[in-house]
mmCIF file of C-alpha atoms in Angstrom:
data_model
loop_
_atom_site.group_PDB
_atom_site.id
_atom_site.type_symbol
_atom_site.label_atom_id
_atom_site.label_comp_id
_atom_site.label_asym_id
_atom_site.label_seq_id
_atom_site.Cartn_x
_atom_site.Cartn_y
_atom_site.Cartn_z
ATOM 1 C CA UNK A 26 50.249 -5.992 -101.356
ATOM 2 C CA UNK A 27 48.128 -6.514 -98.064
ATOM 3 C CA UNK A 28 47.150 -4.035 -95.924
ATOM 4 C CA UNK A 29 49.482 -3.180 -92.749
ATOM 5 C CA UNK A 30 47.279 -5.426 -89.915
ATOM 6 C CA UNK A 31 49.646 -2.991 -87.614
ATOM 7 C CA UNK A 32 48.307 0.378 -88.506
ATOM 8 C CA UNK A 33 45.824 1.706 -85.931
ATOM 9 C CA UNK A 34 42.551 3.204 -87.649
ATOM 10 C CA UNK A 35 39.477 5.152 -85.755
ATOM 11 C CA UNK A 36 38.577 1.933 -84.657
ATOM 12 C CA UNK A 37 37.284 1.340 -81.020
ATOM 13 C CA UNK A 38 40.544 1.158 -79.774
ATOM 14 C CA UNK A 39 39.759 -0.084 -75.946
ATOM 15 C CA UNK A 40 42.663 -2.880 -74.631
ATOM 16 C CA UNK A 41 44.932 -2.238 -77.056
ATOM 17 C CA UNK A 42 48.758 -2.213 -76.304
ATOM 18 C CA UNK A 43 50.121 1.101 -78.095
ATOM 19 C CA UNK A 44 53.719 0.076 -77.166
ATOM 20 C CA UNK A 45 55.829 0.958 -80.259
ATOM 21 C CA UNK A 46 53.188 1.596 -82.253
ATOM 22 C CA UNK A 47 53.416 4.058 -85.438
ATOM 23 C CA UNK A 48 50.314 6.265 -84.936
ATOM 24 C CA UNK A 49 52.113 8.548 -88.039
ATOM 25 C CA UNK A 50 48.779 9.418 -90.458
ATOM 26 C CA UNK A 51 46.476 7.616 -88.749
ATOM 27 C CA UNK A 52 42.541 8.521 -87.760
ATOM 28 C CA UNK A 53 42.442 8.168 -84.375
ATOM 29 C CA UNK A 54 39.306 10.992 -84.391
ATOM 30 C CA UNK A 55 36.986 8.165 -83.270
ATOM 31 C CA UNK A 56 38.812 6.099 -81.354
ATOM 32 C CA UNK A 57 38.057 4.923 -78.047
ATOM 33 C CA UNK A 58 41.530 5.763 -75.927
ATOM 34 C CA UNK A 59 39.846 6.314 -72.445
ATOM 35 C CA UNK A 60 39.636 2.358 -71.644
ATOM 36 C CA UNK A 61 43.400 1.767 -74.288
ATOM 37 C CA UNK A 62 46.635 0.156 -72.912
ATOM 38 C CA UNK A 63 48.941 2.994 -73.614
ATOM 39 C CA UNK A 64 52.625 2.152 -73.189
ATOM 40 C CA UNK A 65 53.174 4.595 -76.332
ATOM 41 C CA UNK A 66 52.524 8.547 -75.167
ATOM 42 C CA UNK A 67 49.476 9.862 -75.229
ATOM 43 C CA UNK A 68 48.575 13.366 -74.889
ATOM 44 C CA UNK A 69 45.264 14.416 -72.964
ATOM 45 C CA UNK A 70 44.316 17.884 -71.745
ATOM 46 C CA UNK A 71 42.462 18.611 -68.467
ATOM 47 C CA UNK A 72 40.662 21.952 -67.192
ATOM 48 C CA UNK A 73 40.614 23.515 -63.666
ATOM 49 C CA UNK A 74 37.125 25.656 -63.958
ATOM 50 C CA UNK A 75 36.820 27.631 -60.875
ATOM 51 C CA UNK A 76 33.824 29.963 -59.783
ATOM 52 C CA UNK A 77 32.986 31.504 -57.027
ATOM 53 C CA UNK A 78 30.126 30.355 -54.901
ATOM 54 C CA UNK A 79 28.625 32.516 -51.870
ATOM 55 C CA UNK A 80 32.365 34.372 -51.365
ATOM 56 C CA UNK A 81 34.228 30.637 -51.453
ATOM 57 C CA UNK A 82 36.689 29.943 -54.413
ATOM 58 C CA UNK A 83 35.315 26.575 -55.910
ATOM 59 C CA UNK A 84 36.395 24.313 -58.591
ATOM 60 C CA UNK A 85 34.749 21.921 -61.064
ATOM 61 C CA UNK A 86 35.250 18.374 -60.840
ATOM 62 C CA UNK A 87 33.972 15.078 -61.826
ATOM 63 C CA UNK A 88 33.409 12.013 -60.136
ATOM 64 C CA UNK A 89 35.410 9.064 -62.728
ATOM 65 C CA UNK A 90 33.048 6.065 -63.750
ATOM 66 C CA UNK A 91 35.786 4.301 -64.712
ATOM 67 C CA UNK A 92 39.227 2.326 -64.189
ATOM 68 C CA UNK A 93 41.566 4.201 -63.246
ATOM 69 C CA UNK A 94 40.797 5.887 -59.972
ATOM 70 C CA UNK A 95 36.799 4.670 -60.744
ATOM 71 C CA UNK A 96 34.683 6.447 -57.783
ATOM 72 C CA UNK A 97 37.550 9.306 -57.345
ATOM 73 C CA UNK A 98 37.360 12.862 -57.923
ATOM 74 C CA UNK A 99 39.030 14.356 -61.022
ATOM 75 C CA UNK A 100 39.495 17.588 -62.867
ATOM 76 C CA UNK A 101 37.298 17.623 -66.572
ATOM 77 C CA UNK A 102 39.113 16.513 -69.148
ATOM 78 C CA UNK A 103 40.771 13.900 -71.443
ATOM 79 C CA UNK A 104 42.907 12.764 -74.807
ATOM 80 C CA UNK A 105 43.302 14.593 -77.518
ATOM 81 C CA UNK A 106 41.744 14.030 -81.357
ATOM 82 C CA UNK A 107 44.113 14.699 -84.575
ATOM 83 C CA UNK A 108 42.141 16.859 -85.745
ATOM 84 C CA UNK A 109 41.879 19.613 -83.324
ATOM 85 C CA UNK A 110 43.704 21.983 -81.607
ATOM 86 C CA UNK A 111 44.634 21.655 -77.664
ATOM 87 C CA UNK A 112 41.488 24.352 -76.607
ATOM 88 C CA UNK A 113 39.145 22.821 -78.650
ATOM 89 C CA UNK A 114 40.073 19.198 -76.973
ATOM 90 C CA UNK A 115 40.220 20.673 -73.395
ATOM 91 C CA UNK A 116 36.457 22.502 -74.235
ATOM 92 C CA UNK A 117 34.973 18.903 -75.729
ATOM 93 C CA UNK A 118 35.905 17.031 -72.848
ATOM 94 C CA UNK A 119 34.708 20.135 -70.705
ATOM 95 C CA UNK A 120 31.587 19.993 -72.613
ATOM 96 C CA UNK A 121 31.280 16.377 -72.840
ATOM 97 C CA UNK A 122 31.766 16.108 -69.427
ATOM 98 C CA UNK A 123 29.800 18.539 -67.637
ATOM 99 C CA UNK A 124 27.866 20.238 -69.922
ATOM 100 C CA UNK A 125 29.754 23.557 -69.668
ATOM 101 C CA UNK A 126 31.987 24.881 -72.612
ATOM 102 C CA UNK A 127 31.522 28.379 -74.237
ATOM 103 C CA UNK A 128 34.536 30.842 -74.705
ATOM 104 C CA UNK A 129 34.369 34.348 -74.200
ATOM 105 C CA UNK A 130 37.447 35.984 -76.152
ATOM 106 C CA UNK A 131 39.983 37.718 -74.198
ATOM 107 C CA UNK A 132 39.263 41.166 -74.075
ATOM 108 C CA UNK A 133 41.466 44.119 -75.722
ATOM 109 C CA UNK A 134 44.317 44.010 -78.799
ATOM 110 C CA UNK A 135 42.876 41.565 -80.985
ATOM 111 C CA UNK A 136 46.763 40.773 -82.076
ATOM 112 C CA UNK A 137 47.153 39.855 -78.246
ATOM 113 C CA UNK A 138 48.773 36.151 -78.328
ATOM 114 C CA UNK A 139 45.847 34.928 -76.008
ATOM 115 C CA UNK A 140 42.977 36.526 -78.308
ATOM 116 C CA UNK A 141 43.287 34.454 -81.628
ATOM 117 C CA UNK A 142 43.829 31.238 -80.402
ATOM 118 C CA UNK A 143 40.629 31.322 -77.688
ATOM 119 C CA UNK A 144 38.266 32.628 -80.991
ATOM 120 C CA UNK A 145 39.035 29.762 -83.048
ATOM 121 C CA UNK A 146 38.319 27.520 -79.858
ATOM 122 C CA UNK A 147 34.552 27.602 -79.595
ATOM 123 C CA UNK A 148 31.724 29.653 -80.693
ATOM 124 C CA UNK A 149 28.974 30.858 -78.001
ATOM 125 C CA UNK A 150 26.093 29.532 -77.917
ATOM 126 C CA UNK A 151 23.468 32.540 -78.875
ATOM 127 C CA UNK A 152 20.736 30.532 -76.117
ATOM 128 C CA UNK A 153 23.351 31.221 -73.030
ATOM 129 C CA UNK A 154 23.667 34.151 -70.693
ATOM 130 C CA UNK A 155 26.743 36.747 -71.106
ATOM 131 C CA UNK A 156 27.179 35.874 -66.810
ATOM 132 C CA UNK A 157 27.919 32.152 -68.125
ATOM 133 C CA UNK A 158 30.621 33.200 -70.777
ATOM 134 C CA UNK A 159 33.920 31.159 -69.967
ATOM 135 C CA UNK A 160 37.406 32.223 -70.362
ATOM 136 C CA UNK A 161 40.550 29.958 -70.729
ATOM 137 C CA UNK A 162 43.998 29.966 -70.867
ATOM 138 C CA UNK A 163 46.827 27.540 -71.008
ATOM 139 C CA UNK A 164 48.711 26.660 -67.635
ATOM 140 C CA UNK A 165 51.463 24.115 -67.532
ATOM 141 C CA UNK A 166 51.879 20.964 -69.111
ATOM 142 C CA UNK A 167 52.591 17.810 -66.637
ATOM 143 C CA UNK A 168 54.503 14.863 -67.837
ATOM 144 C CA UNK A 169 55.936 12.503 -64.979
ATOM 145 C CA UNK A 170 55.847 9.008 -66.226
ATOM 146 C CA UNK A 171 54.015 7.514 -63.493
ATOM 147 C CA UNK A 172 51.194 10.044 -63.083
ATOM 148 C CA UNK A 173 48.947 8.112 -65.390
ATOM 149 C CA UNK A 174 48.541 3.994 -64.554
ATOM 150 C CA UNK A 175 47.591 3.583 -67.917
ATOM 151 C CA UNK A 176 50.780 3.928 -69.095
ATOM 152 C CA UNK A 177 52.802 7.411 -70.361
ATOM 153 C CA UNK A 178 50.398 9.813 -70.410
ATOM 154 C CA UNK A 179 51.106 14.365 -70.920
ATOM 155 C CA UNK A 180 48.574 16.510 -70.070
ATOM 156 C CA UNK A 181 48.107 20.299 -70.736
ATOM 157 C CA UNK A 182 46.087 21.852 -68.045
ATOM 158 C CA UNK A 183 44.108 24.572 -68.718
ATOM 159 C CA UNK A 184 42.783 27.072 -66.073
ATOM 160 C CA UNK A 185 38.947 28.456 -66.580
ATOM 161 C CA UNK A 186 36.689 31.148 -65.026
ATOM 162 C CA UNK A 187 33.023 31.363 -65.219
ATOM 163 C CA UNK A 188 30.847 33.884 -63.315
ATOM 164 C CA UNK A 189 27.780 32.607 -62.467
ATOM 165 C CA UNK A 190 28.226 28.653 -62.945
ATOM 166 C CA UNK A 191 24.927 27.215 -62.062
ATOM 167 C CA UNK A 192 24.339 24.799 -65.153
ATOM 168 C CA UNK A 193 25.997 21.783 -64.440
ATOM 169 C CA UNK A 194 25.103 18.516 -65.535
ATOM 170 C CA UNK A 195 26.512 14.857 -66.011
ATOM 171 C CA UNK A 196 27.877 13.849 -69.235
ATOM 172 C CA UNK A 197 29.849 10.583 -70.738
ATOM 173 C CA UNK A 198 32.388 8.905 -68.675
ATOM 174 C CA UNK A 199 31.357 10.263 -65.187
ATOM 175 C CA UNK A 200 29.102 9.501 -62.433
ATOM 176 C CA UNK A 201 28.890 13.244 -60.986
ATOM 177 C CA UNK A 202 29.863 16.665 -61.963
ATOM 178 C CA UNK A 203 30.167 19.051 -58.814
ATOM 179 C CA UNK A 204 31.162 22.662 -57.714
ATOM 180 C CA UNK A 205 33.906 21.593 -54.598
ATOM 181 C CA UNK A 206 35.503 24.717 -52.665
ATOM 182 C CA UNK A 207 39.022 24.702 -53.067
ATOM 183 C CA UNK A 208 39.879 24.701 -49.512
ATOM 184 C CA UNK A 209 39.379 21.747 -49.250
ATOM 185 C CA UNK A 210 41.813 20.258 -52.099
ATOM 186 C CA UNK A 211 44.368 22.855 -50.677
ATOM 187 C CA UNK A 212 43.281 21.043 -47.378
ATOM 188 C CA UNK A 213 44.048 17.717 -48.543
ATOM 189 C CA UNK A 214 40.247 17.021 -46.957
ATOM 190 C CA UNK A 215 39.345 16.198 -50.812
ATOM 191 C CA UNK A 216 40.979 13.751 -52.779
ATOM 192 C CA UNK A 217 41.569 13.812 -56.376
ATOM 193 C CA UNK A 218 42.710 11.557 -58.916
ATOM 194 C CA UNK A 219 45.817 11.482 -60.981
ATOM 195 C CA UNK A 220 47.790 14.579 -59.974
ATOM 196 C CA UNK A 221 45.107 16.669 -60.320
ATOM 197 C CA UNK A 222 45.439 18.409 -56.412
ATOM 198 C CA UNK A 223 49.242 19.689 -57.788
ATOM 199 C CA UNK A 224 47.328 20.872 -61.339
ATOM 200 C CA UNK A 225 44.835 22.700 -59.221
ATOM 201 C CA UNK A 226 47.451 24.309 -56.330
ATOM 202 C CA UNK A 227 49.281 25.900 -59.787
ATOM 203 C CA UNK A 228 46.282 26.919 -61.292
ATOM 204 C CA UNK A 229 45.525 28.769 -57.793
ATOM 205 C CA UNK A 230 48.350 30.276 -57.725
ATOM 206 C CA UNK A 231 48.226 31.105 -61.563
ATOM 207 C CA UNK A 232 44.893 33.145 -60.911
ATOM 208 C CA UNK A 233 46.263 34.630 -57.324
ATOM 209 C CA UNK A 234 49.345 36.100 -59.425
ATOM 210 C CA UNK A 235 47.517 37.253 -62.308
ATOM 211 C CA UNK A 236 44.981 39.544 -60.370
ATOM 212 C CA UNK A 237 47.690 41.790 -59.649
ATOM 213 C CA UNK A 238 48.435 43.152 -63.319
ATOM 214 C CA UNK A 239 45.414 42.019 -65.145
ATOM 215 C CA UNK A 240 41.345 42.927 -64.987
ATOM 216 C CA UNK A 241 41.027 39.244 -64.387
ATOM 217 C CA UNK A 242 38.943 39.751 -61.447
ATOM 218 C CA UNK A 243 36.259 40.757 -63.524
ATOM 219 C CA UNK A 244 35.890 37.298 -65.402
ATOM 220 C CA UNK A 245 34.373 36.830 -61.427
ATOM 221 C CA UNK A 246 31.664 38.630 -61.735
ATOM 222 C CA UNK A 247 28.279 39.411 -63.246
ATOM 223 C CA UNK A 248 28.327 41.185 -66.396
ATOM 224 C CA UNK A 249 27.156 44.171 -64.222
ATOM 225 C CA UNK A 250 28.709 44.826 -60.647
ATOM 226 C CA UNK A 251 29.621 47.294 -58.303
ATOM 227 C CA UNK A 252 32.856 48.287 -57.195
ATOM 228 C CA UNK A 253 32.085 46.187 -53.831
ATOM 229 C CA UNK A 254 31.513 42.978 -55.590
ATOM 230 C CA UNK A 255 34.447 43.230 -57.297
ATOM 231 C CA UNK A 256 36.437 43.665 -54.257
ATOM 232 C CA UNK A 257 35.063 40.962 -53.150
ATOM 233 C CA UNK A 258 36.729 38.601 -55.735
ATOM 234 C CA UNK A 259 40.342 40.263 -54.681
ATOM 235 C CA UNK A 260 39.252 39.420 -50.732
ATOM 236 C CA UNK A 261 38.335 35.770 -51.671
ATOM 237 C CA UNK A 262 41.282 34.967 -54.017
ATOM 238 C CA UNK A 263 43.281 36.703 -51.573
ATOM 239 C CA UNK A 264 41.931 35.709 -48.346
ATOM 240 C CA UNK A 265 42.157 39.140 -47.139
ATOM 241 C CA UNK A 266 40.472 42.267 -46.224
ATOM 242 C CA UNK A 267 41.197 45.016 -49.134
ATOM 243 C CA UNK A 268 40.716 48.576 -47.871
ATOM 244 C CA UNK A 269 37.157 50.017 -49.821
ATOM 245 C CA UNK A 270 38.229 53.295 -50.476
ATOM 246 C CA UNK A 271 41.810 52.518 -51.656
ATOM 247 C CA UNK A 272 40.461 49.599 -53.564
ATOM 248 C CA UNK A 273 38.014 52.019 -55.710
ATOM 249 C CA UNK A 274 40.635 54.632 -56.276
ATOM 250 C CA UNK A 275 42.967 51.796 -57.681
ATOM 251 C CA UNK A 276 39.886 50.603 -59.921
ATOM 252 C CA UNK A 277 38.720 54.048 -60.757
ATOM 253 C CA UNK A 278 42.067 55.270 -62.014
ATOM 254 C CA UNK A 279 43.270 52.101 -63.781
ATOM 255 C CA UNK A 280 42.258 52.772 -67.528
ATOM 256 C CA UNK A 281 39.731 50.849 -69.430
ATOM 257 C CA UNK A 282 40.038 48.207 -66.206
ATOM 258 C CA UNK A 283 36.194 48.850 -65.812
ATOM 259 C CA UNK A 284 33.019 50.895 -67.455
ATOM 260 C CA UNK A 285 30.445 53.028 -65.567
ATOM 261 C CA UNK A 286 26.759 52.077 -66.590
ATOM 262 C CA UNK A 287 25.038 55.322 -66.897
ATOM 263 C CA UNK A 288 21.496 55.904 -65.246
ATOM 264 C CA UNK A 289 21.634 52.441 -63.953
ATOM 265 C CA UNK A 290 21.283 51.991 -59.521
ATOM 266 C CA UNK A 291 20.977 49.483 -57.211
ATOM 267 C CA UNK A 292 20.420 49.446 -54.069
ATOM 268 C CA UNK A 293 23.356 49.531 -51.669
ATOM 269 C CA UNK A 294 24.444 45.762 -49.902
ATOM 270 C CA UNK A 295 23.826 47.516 -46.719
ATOM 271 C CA UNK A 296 20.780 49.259 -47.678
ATOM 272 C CA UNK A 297 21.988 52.341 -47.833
ATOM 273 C CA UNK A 298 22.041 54.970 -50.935
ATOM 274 C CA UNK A 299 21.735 53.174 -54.562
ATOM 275 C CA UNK A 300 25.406 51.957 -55.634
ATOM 276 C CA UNK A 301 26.518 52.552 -59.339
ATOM 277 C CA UNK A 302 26.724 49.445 -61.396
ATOM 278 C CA UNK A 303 30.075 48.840 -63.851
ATOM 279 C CA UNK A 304 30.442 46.541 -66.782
ATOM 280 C CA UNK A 305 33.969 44.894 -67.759
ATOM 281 C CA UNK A 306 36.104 47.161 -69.993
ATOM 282 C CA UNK A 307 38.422 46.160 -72.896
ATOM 283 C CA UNK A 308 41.476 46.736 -71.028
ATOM 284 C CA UNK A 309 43.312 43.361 -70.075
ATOM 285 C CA UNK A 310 46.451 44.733 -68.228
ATOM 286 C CA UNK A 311 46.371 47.485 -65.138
ATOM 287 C CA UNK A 312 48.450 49.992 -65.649
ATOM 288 C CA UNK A 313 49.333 49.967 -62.023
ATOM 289 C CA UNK A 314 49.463 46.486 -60.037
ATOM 290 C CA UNK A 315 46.873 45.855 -56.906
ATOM 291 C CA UNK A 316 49.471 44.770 -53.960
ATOM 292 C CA UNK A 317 48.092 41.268 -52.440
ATOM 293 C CA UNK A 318 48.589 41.227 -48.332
ATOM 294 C CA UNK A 319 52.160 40.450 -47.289
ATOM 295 C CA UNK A 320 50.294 36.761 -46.181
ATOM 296 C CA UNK A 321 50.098 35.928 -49.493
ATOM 297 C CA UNK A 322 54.117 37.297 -50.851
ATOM 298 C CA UNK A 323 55.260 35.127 -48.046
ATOM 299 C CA UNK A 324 53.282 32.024 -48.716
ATOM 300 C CA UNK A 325 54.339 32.103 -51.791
ATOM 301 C CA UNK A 326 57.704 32.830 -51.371
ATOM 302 C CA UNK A 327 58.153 30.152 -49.121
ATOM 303 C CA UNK A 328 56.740 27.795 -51.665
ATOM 304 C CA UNK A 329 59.302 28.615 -54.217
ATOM 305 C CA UNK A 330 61.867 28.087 -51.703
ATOM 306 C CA UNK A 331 60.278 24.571 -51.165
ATOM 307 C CA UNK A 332 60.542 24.148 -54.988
ATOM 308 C CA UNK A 333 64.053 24.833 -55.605
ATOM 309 C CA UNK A 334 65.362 22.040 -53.172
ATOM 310 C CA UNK A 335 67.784 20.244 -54.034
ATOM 311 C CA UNK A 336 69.339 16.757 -53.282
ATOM 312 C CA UNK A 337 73.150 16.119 -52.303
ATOM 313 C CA UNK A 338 74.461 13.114 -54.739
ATOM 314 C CA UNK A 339 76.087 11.045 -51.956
ATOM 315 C CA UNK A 340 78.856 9.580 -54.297
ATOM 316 C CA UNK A 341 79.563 13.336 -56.352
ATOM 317 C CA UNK A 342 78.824 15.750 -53.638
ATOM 318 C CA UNK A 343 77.146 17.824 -56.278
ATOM 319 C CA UNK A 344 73.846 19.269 -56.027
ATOM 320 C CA UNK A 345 71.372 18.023 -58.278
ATOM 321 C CA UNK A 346 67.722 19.601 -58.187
ATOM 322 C CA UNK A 347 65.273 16.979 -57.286
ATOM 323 C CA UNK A 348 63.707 15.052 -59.879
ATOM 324 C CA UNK A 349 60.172 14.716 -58.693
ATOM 325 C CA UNK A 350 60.095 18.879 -58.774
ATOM 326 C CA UNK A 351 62.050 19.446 -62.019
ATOM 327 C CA UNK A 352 59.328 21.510 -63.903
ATOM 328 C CA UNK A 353 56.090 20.957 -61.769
ATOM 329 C CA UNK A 354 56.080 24.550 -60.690
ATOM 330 C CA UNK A 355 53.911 27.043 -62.261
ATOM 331 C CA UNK A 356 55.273 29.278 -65.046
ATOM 332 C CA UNK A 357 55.875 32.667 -63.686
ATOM 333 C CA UNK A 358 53.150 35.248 -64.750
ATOM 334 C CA UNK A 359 55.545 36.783 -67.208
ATOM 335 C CA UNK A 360 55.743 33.204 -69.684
ATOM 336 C CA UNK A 361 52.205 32.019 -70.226
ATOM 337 C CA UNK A 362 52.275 33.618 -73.955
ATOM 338 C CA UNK A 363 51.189 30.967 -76.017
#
């Protein structure tokens, strides 16, 4: 009997019309589905990196060498193999693409839902610095059938933090890879492809959220800090002014949130008497929540209003929530268990 002609193999797959296709056993582990016609669905997975460069919030991105959006700006990432999970795909293309792409477990209970699944994603390289380590986590997954020219195309975004991001270099499939504050996506100053601006406004507002309950403001900063520098992450995520001395009581009293290096000094930012240097503890949740400024409960609050909207059917008179913003907003901090 001859072979099925119609079967797609781990061939170079570039041009070809995945329109009722049936991709069920096939190899696709070297196939070429960045330049592919896909009216089928594809999934692809993309990462928002962020770091934070002299007391700005900034963001990795890469400039596409490629059709479509060839010359634009666009979040890391792209389709996923058969043969590997949805971390491992987002830290290849994060990898391929800009040369970045160690993972740093989550700290605390191993049998945390986060901790597994980020082990089995990457191993670290024994030749890179601890300040380099990167941590990920799952954010949304974004599905609107125009988002991708191509043709049907989900992506789940991923969210990233690395202290210290200074090795950065071009990889396959882009022209550029660049650190670009974040003001200026949340601006609209800086373009980006796809919908990456919307994946990177929820990934803001993931991290934003998530520094209230969880140490995640240490994933900021060197592996050893002082109290002062870590404030400094809340007042930059924030965009406010936290008060010093409240600040290190809340620090100082949360368990496990952070661990005193003994007989180790340096020198106060102001000059002034030697400040005591702290390392990240094990702890991943605060035991009592850091309050953001009122700003930032009311931005936010008015952007949930903006997302619940709804549309008036002219011929029912019922009120129908509006399509474009059916699940685009963020999950709330309380469902991003994997």
């Amino acid at each position: 009997m001859p072979a099925n002609t119609n079967e797609p193999t781990a061939a170079d797959l570039t041009g070809a019309n995945l329109s009722g296709a049936n991709l069920s056993g096939a190899n696709l582990s070297g196939a070429n589905l960045e330049r592919a016609d896909l009216r089928g669905v594809a999934l692809a997975v993309d990462v928002v990196l962020f770091t934070i460069v002299e007391d700005q919030l900034n963001v990795l991105l890469v400039e596409r060498e490629m059709e479509p959006f060839r010359g634009s700006l666009a979040l890391p990432g792209g389709f996923v193999l058969a043969d590997e999970t949805l971390e491992q795909a987002a830290l290849r293309e994060l990898n391929k693409e800009t040369g970045v792409g160690t993972l740093n477990p989550v700290p605390g209970n191993p049998r945390h839902p986060r901790h597994h699944s980020h082990r089995i994603a990457s191993e670290r390289s024994s030749g890179q610095a601890e300040s380099e380590s990167l941590f990920l986590e799952q954010l949304e997954t974004y599905g609107n059938p125009d988002r991708d020219p191509r043709g049907r195309v989900v992506t789940v975004a991923f969210w990233a933090v690395m202290a210290g991001l200074t090795r950065i270099q071009r990889g396959s499939d882009v022209a550029r890879a660049e650190l670009v504050p974040v003001a200026g996506i949340e601006s609209q100053e800086v373009k980006l492809a796809f919908d990456h601006e919307r994946i990177v406004h929820d990934a803001v507002r993931r991290v934003q959220a998530k520094l209230r309950y969880s140490t995640l403001a240490n994933r900021f900063c060197p592996p050893k800090y002082t109290i002062s520098q870590l404030r400094k992450v809340y007042n930059c995520l924030w965009e406010t002014e936290l008060d010093e001395g409240n600040f290190q009581r809340k620090v100082r009293s949360s368990p496990d949130f952070v661990v005193e290096l003994e007989d180790t000094r340096t020198f106060g930012e102001s000059g002034g008497r030697p400040a005591r240097l702290f390392t990240q503890g094990n702890a991943y949740y605060l035991n009592s929540p850091i309050s953001p400024p009122l700003s930032l409960h009311l931005s936010q609050l008015s952007e949930a209003v903006n997302e619940l909207r709804v549309s008036f059917d002219d011929k029912s008179g019922w009120a129908t929530s509006s399509p474009e913003l059916v699940g685009q907003a963020p999950a709330d901090e309380d469902d991003d268990q994997d």
